[in-house]
Short mmCIF file of C-alpha atoms in Angstrom, two decimals:
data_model
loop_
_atom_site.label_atom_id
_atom_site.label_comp_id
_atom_site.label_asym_id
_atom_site.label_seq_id
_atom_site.Cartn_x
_atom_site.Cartn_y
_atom_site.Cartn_z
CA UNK A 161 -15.83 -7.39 25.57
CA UNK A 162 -11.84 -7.48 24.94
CA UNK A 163 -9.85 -9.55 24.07
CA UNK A 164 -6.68 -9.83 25.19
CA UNK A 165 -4.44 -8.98 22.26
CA UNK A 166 -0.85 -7.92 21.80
CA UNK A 167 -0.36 -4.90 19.24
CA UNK A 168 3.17 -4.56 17.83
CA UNK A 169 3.48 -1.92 15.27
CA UNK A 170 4.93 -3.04 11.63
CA UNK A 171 6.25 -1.16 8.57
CA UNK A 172 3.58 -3.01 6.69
CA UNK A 173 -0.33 -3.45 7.10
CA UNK A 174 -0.46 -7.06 5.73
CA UNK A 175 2.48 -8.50 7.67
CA UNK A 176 1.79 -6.88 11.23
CA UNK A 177 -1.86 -8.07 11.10
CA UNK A 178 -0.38 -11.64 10.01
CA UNK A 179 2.28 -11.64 12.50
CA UNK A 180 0.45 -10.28 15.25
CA UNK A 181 -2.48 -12.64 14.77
CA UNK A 182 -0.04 -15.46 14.54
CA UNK A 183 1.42 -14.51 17.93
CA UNK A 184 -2.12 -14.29 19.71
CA UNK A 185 -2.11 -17.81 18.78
CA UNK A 186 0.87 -18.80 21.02
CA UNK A 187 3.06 -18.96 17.46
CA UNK A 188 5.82 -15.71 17.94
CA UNK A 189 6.59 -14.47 14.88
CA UNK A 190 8.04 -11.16 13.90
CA UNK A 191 7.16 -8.90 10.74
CA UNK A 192 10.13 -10.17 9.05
CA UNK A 193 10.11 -13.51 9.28
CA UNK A 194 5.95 -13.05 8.09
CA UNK A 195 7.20 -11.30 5.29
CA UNK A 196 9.55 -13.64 3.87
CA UNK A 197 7.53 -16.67 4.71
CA UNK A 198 5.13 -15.17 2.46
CA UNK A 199 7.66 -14.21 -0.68
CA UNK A 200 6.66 -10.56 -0.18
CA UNK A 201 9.86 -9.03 -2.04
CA UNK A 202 9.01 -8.30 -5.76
CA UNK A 203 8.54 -6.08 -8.16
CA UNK A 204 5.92 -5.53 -10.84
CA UNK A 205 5.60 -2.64 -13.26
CA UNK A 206 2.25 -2.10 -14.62
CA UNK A 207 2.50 0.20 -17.40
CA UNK A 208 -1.44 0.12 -18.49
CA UNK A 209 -2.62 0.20 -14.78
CA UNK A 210 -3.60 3.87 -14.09
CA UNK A 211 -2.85 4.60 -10.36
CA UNK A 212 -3.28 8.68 -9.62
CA UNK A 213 -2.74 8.90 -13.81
CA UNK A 214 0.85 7.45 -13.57
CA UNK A 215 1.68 3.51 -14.43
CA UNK A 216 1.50 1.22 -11.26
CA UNK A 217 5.03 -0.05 -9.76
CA UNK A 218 4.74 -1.91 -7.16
CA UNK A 219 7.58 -3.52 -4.71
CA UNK A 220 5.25 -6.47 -3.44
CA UNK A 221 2.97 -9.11 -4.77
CA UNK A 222 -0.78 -8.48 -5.15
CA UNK A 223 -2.56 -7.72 -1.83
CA UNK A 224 -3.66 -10.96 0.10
CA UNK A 225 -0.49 -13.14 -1.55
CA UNK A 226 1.75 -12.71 1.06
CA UNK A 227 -0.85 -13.87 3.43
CA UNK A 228 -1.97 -16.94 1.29
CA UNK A 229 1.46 -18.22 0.65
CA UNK A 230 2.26 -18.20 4.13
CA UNK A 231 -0.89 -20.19 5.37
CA UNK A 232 -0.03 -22.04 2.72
CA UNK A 233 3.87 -23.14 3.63
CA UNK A 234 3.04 -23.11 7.29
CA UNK A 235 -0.19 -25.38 6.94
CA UNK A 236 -2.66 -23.06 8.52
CA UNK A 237 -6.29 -23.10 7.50
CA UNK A 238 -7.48 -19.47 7.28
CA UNK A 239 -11.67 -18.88 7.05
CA UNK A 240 -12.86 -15.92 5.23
CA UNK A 241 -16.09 -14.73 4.89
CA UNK A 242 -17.11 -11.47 2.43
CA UNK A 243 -20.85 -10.12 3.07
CA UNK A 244 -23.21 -8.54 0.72
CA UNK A 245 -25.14 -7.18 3.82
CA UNK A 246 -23.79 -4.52 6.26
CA UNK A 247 -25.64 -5.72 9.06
CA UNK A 248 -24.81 -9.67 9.16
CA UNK A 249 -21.34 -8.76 8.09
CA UNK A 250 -21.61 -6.66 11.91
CA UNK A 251 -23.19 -9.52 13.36
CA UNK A 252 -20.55 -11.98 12.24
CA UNK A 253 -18.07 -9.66 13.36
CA UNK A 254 -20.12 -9.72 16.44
CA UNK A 255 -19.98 -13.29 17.16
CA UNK A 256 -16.75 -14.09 16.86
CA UNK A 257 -15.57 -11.82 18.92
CA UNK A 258 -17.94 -12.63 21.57
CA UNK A 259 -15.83 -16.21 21.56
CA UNK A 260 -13.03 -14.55 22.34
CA UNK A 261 -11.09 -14.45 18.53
CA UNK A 262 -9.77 -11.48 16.97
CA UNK A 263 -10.70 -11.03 13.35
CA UNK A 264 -9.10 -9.62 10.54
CA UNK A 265 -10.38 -7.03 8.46
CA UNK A 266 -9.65 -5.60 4.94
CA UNK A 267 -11.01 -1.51 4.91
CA UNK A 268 -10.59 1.00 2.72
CA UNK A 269 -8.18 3.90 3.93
CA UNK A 270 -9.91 6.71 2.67
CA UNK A 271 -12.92 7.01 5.43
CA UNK A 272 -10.21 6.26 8.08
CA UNK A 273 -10.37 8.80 10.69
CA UNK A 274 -7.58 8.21 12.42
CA UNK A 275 -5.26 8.25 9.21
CA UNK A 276 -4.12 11.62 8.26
CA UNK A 277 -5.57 13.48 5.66
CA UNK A 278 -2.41 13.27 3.46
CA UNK A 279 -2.49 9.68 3.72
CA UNK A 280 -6.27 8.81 2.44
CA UNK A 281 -6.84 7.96 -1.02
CA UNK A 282 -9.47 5.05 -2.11
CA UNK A 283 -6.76 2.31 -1.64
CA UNK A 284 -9.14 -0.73 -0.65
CA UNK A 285 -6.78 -3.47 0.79
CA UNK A 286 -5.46 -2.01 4.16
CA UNK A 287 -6.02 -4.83 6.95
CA UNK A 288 -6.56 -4.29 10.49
CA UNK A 289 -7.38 -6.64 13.73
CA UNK A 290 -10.51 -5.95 15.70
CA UNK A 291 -10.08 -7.44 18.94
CA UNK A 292 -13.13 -6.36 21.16
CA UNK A 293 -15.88 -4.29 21.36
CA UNK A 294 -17.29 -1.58 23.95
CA UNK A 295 -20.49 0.12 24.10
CA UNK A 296 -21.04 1.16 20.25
CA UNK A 297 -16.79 1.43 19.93
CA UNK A 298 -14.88 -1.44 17.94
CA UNK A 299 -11.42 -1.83 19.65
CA UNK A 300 -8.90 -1.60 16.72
CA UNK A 301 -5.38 -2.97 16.24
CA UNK A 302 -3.90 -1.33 12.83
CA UNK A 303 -0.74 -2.59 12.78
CA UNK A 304 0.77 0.95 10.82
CA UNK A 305 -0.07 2.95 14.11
CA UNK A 306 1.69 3.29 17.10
CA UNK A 307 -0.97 2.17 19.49
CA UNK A 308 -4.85 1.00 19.41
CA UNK A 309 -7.44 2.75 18.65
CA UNK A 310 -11.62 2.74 18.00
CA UNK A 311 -13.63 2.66 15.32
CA UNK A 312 -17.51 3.91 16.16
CA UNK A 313 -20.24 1.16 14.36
CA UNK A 314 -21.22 3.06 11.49
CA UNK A 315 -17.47 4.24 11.22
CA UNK A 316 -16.17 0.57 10.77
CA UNK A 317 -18.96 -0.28 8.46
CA UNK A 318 -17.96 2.69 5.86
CA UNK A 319 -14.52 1.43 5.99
CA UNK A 320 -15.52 -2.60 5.35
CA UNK A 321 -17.80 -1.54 2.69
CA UNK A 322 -15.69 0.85 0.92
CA UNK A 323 -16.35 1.08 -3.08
CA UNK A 324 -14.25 0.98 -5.70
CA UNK A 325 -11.24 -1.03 -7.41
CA UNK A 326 -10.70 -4.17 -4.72
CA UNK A 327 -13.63 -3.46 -3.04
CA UNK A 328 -13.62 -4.96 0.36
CA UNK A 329 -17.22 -6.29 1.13
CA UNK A 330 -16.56 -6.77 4.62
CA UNK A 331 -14.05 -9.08 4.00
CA UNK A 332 -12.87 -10.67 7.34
CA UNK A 333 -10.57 -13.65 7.97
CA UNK A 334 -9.32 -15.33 11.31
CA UNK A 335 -7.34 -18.30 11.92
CA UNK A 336 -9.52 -21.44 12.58
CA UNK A 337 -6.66 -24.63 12.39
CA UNK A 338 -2.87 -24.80 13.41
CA UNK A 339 -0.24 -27.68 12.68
CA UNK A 340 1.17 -29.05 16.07
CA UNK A 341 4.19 -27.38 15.11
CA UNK A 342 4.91 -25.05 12.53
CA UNK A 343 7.14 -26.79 9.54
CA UNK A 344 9.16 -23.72 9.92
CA UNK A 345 12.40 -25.21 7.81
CA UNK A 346 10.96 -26.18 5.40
CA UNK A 347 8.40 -23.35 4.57
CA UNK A 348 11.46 -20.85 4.93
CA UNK A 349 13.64 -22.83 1.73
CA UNK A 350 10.51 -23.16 -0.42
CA UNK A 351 9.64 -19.20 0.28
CA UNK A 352 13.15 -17.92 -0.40
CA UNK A 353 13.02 -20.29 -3.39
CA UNK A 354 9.62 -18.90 -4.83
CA UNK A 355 10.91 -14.95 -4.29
CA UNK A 356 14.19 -15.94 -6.42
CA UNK A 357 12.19 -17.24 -9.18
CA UNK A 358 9.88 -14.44 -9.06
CA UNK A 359 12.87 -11.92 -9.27
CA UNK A 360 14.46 -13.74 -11.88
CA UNK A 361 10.89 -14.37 -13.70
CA UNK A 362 11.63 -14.54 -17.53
CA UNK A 363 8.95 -11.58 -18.06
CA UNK A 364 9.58 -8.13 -19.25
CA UNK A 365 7.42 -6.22 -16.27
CA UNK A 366 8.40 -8.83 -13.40
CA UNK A 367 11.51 -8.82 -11.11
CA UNK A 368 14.97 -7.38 -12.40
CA UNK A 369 13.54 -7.25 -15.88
CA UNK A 370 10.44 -5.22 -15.68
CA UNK A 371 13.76 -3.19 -13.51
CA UNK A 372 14.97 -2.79 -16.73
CA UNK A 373 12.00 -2.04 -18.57
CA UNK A 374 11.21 0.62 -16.55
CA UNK A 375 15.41 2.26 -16.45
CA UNK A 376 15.05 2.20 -20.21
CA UNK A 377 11.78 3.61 -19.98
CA UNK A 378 12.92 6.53 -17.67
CA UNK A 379 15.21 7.65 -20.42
CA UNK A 380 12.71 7.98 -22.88
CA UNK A 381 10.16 9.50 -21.08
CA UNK A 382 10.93 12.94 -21.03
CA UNK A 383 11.15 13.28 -24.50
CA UNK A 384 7.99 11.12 -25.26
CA UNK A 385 5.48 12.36 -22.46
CA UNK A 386 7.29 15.16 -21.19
CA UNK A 387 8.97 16.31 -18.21
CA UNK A 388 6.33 17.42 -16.07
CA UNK A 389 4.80 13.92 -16.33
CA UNK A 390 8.10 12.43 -16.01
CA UNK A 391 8.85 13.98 -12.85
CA UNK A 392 5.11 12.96 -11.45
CA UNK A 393 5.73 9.05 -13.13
CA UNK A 394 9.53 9.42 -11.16
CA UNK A 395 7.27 10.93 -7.81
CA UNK A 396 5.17 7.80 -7.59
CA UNK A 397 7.89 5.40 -8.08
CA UNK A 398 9.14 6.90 -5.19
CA UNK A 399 6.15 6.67 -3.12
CA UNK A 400 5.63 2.85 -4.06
CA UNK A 401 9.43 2.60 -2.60
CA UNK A 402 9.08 4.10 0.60
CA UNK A 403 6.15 5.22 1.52
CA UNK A 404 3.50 2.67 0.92
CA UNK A 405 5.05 1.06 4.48
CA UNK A 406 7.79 -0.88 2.87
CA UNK A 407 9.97 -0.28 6.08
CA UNK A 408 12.64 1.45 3.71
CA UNK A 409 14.46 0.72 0.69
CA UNK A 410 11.27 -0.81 -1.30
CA UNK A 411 10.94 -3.67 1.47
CA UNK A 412 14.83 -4.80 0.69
CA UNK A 413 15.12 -3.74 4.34
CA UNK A 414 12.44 -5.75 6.05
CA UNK A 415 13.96 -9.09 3.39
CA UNK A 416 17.24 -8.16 4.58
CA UNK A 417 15.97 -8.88 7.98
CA UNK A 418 14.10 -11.93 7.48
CA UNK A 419 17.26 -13.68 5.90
CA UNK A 420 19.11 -12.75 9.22
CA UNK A 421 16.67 -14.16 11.04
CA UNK A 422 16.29 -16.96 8.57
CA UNK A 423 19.88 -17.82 8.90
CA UNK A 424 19.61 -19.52 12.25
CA UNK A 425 16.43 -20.93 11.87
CA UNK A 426 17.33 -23.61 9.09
CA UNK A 427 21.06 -23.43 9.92
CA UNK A 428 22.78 -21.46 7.20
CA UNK A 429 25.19 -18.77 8.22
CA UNK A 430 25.50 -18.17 4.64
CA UNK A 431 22.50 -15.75 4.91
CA UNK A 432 23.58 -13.75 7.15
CA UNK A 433 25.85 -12.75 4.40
CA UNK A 434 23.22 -12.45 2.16
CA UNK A 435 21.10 -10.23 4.18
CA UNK A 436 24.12 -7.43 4.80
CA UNK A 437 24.32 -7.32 0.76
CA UNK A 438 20.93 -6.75 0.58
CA UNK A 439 20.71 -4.10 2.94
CA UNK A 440 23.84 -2.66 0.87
CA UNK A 441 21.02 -3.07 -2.43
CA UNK A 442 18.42 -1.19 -0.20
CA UNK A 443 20.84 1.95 0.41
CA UNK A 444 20.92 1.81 -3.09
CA UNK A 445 17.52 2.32 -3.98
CA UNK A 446 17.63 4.96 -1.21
CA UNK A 447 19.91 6.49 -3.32
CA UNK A 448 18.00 6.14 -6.34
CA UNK A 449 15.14 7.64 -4.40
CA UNK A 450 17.20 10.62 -3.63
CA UNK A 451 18.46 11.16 -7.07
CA UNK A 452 15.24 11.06 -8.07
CA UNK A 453 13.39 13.48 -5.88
CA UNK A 454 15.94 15.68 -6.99
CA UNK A 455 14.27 15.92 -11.07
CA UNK A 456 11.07 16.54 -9.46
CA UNK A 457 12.21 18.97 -6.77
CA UNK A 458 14.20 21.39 -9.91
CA UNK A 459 11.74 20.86 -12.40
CA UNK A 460 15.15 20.63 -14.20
CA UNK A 461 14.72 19.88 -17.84
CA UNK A 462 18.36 18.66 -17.88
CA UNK A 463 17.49 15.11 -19.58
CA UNK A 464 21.40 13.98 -18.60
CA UNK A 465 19.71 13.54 -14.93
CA UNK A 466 17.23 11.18 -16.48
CA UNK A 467 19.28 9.21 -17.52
CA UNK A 468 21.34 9.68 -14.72
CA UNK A 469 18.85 8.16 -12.97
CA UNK A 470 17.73 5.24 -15.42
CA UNK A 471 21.76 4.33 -14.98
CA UNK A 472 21.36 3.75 -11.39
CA UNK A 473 18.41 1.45 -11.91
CA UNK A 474 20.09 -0.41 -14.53
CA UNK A 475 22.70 -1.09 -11.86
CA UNK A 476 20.50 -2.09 -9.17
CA UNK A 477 18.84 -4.14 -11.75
CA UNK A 478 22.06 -6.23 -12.64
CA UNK A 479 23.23 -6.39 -8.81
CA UNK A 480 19.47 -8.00 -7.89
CA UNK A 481 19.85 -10.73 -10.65
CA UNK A 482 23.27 -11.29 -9.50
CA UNK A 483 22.19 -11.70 -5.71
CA UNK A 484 19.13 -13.69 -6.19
CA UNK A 485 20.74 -16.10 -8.85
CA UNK A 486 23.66 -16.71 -6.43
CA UNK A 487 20.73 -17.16 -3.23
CA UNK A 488 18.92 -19.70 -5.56
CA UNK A 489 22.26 -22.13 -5.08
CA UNK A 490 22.76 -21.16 -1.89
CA UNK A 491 19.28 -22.56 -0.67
CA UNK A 492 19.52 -25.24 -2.39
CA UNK B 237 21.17 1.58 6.40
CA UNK B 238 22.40 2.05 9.95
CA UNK B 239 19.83 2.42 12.38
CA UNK B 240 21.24 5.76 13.22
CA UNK B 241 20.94 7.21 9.69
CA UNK B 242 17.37 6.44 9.32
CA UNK B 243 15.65 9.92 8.76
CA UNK B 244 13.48 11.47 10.88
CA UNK B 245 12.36 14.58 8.88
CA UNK B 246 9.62 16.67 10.44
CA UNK B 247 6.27 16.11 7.70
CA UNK B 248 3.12 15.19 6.64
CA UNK B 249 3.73 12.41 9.70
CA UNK B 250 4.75 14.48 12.39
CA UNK B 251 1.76 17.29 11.64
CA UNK B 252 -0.43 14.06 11.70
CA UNK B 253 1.48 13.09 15.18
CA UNK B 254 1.99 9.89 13.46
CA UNK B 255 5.28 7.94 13.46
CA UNK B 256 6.29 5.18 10.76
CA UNK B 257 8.25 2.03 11.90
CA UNK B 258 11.79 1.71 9.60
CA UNK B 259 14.12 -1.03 9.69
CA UNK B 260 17.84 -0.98 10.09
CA UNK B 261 20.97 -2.78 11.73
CA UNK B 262 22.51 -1.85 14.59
CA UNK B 263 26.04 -1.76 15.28
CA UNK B 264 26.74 -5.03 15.94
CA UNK B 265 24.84 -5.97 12.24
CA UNK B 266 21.51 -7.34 13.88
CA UNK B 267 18.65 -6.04 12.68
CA UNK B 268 15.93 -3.62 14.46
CA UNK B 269 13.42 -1.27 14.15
CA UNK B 270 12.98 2.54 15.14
CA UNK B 271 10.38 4.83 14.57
CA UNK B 272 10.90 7.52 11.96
CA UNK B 273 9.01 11.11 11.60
CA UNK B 274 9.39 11.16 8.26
CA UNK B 275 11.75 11.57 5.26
CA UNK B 276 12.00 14.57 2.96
CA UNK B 277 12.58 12.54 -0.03
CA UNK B 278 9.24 10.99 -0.02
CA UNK B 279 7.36 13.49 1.77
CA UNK B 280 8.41 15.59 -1.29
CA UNK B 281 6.95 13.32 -4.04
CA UNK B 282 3.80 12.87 -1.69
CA UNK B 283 3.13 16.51 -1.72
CA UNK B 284 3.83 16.87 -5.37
CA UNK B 285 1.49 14.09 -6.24
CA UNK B 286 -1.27 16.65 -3.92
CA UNK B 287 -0.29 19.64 -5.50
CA UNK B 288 -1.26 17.58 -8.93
CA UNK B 289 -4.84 16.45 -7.33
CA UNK B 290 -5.09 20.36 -6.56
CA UNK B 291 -4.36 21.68 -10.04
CA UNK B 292 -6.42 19.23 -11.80
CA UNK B 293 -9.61 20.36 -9.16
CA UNK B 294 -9.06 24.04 -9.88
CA UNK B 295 -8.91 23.05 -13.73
CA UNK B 296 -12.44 20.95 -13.33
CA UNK B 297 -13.53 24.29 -11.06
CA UNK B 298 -13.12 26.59 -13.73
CA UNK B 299 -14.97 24.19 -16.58
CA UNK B 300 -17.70 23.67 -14.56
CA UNK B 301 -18.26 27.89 -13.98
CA UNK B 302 -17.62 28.10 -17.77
CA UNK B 303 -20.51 26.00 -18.27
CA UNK B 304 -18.64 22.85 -20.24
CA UNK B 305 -18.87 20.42 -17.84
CA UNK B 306 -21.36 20.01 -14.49
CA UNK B 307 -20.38 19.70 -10.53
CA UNK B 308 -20.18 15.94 -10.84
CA UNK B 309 -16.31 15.41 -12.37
CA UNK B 310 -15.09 18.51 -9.50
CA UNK B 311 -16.59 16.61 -6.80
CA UNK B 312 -15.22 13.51 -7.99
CA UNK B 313 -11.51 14.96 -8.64
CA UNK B 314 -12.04 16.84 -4.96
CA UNK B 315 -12.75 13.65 -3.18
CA UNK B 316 -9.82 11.92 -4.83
CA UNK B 317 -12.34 9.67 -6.80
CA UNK B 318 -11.99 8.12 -9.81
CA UNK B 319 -15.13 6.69 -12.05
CA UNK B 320 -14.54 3.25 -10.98
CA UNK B 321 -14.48 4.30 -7.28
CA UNK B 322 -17.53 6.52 -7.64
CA UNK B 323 -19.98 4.19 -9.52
CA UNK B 324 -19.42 1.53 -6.81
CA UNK B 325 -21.01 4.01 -3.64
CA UNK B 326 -23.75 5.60 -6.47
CA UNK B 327 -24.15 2.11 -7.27
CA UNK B 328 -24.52 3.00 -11.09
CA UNK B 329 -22.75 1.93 -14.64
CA UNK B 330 -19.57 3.58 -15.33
CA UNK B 331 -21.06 5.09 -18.77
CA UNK B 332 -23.77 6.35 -16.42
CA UNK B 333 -21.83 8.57 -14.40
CA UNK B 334 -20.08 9.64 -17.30
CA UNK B 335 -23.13 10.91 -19.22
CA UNK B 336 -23.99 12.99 -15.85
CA UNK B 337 -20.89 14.48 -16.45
CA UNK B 338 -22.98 16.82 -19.16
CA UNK B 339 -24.56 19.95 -17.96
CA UNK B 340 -27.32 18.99 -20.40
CA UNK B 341 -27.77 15.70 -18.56
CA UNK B 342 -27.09 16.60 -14.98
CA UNK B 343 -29.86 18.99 -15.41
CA UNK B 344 -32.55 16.45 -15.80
CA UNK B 345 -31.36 14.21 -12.77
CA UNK B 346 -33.61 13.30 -10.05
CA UNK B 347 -33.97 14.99 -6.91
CA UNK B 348 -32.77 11.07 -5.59
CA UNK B 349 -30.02 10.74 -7.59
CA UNK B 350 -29.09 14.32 -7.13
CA UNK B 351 -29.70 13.13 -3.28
CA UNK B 352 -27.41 10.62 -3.53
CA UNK B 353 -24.61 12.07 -4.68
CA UNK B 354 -24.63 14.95 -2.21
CA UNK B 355 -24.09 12.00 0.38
CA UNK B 356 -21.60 10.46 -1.62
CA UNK B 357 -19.60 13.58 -1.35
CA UNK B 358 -20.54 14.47 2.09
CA UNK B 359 -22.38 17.92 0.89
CA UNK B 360 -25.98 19.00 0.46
CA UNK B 361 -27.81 19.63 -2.95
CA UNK B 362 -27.22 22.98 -3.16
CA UNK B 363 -24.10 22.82 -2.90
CA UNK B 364 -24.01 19.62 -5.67
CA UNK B 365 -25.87 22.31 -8.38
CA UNK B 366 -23.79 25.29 -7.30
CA UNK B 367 -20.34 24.95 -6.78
CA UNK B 368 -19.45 28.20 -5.62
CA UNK B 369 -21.35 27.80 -2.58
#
């Protein structure tokens, strides 16, 4: 059986397999606008968090919020089922495709055959849509790859049961109730409201201050842990930035977009003027990504660099509290 | 960034055939998308953060022929486990797995257990007692 089901590729796992799930449904809605529906811009450092034996920064909420808050705003009842057993998680699968829905899955990426080598680590909350299934082949739409693809039985079931931190136990969620019409406005104010308070959160990890607390921890790294560690703390910064699919620019890009697209939705030409400052921010962080790769490329032990470096996030730090605080009265 | 500027840096992606969607405006300031090969930048820190998984097998490689610790932490570090990650598919405490990290230990394990975590790491047992095979 298949299902007839539109793939669009996305920057992001989470957002493409909400917005192209959305879509089936006969609501149209891009990446973007699933994004910022969902307050997906953040940022979060996690010093006691071990990820790879560096401190976790991440540029989005915990996996699953984005998806919740949009359901959430937007008034759509989501069911999700986790299994303990392999085979009635298949079966469930099974069924519900058989009635003609596609289903959601969260996997682990690191039994993912079609993923490069490179690319798999035990990172447990990658989502995908399964929208049919022929012979003993599960037709798969990951929303990270270009086109569809298949997933043998036994392969899929390695990836839903995947151990480890966030394990996903066959975790799978579809759509079961839609308003008449989605309170778009509405959802779109409350959702850039909730991002600018989480940016502007009075805690020393979250938004532009854990910004901060990491600049001013850049400086004193080197000297504390060392420069070799430095340089591999500075090397996953810059993977949570760009490469974890943040479209660019630690997802300022993909926000950028959203608050264009927001801007005619709810009738504020104001944000269209917000989102070309942001994606002025994002070529900022590009820089800071750049500046960056280039301690860890020289080994350079030149600690003026560092702080180079912890400068320019300082910066970006004070020109993100300045944008959000003057978005928060602009939405208003 | 200009949807002309976005990079597209032959890498890990492009070995992979594999092509990442980037956003960026056009020139009349609307917003689109383009696919990107890659970016140096990242692609650097991404190899870096490999070379690091690579040292710290070799490392494990060498203390395990020495005789200080057994096969159990190289195959972990060479499958890009961790201990959390590695309990859950041997289904086993933390602490567990930990004490099998002893030669003195690992020793005395089971031909299941030993079993078991040859299929965890997609080897057989001979290979799990002997690394150098």
């Amino acid at each position: 059986m298949k299902i007839e089901f539109n793939h669009r590729q996305s920057a992001h796992c989470e957002n493409g397999v909400i917005a192209n799930l959305l879509t089936h449904h006969g609501f149209s809605m891009s990446e973007p606008m699933a994004f910022g529906l969902g307050s997906g811009l953040f940022y979060v450092y996690l010093p006691f968090l071990k990820v790879n034996f560096a401190p976790g920064f991440s540029y989005r909420p915990m996996p699953g919020f984005i998806f919740k808050r949009l359901c959430k705003r937007l008034n759509i009842t989501i069911k999700r089922e986790k299994f303990k057993n392999p085979l009635k998680a298949q079966k469930a699968l099974d069924s519900k495709l058989q009635s003609g829905i596609p289903v959601g899955l969260q996997v682990g990426v690191f039994n993912l055959v079609y993923f490069p080598d490179e690319y798999r680590f035990h990172f447990n909350a990658h989502n995908l849509v399964v929208y049919g299934k022929e012979k003993d082949n599960y037709l798969i739409s990951d929303p990270v790859m270009e086109s569809v693809t298949k997933l043998s039985t036994k392969e899929l079931e390695i990836v839903r049961f995947a151990k480890g931190a966030v394990a996903p136990k066959g975790h799978m969620y579809y759509p079961i109730k839609f308003p008449k019409k989605l309170p778009l406005e509405k959802a779109i104010k409350k959702a850039i409201k909730a991002t600018c308070r989480d940016m502007l959160a009075p805690v020393p990890i979250v938004g532009v201050k854990g910004m901060r607390t990491v600049a001013k921890a850049i400086k004193k790294w080197p000297k504390k842990i060392g420069v070799k560690k430095t340089n591999h703390y500075l090397g996953q910064i810059v993977r949570m930035q760009e490469e974890i699919g943040t479209g660019g620019g630690g997802f300022r890009y993909i926000y950028a977009a959203f608050l264009q697209e927001a801007a005619a939705i709810i009738d504020k030409p104001i944000l269209k003027e917000f989102s070309k400052e942001l994606t002025k921010i994002g070529d900022q962080w590009r820089d800071f990504a750049i500046d960056a790769s280039r301690l860890y490329k020289n080994r350079s032990s030149e600690f003026d660099g560092y702080t180079k470096v912890s400068n320019k996030l300082l910066t970006l730090a004070d020109n993100e509290e300045d944008f959000f605080k003057r978005l928060k009265k602009a939405i208003k | 960034m200009k949807i002309e500027n976005i990079p597209q840096d032959i890498g890990g992606l492009a070995n992979a055939n594999m092509k990442e969607l980037c956003y960026g405006v056009d020139k009349d300031g609307n917003y689109t998308t383009k696919l990107s090969n890659g970016w140096n930048v990242k692609t650097l820190a991404l190899n870096k953060s490999l070379e690091l998984i690579d040292e710290r097998v070799a490392d494990l490689k060498q203390q395990c022929l020495a005789g200080k610790i057994s096969p159990i932490p190289y195959y972990m570090e060479l499958n890009r486990m961790d201990l959390m990650v590695l309990s859950g598919y041997m289904n086993k405490w933390q602490w567990v797995i930990k004490r099998h990290f002893k030669p003195s230990v690992f020793k005395k394990l089971s031909n299941a257990t030993l079993l078991k975590y040859a299929e965890t790491f997609k080897i057989d047992v001979n290979q799990l007692k002997d690394i150098a095979l």
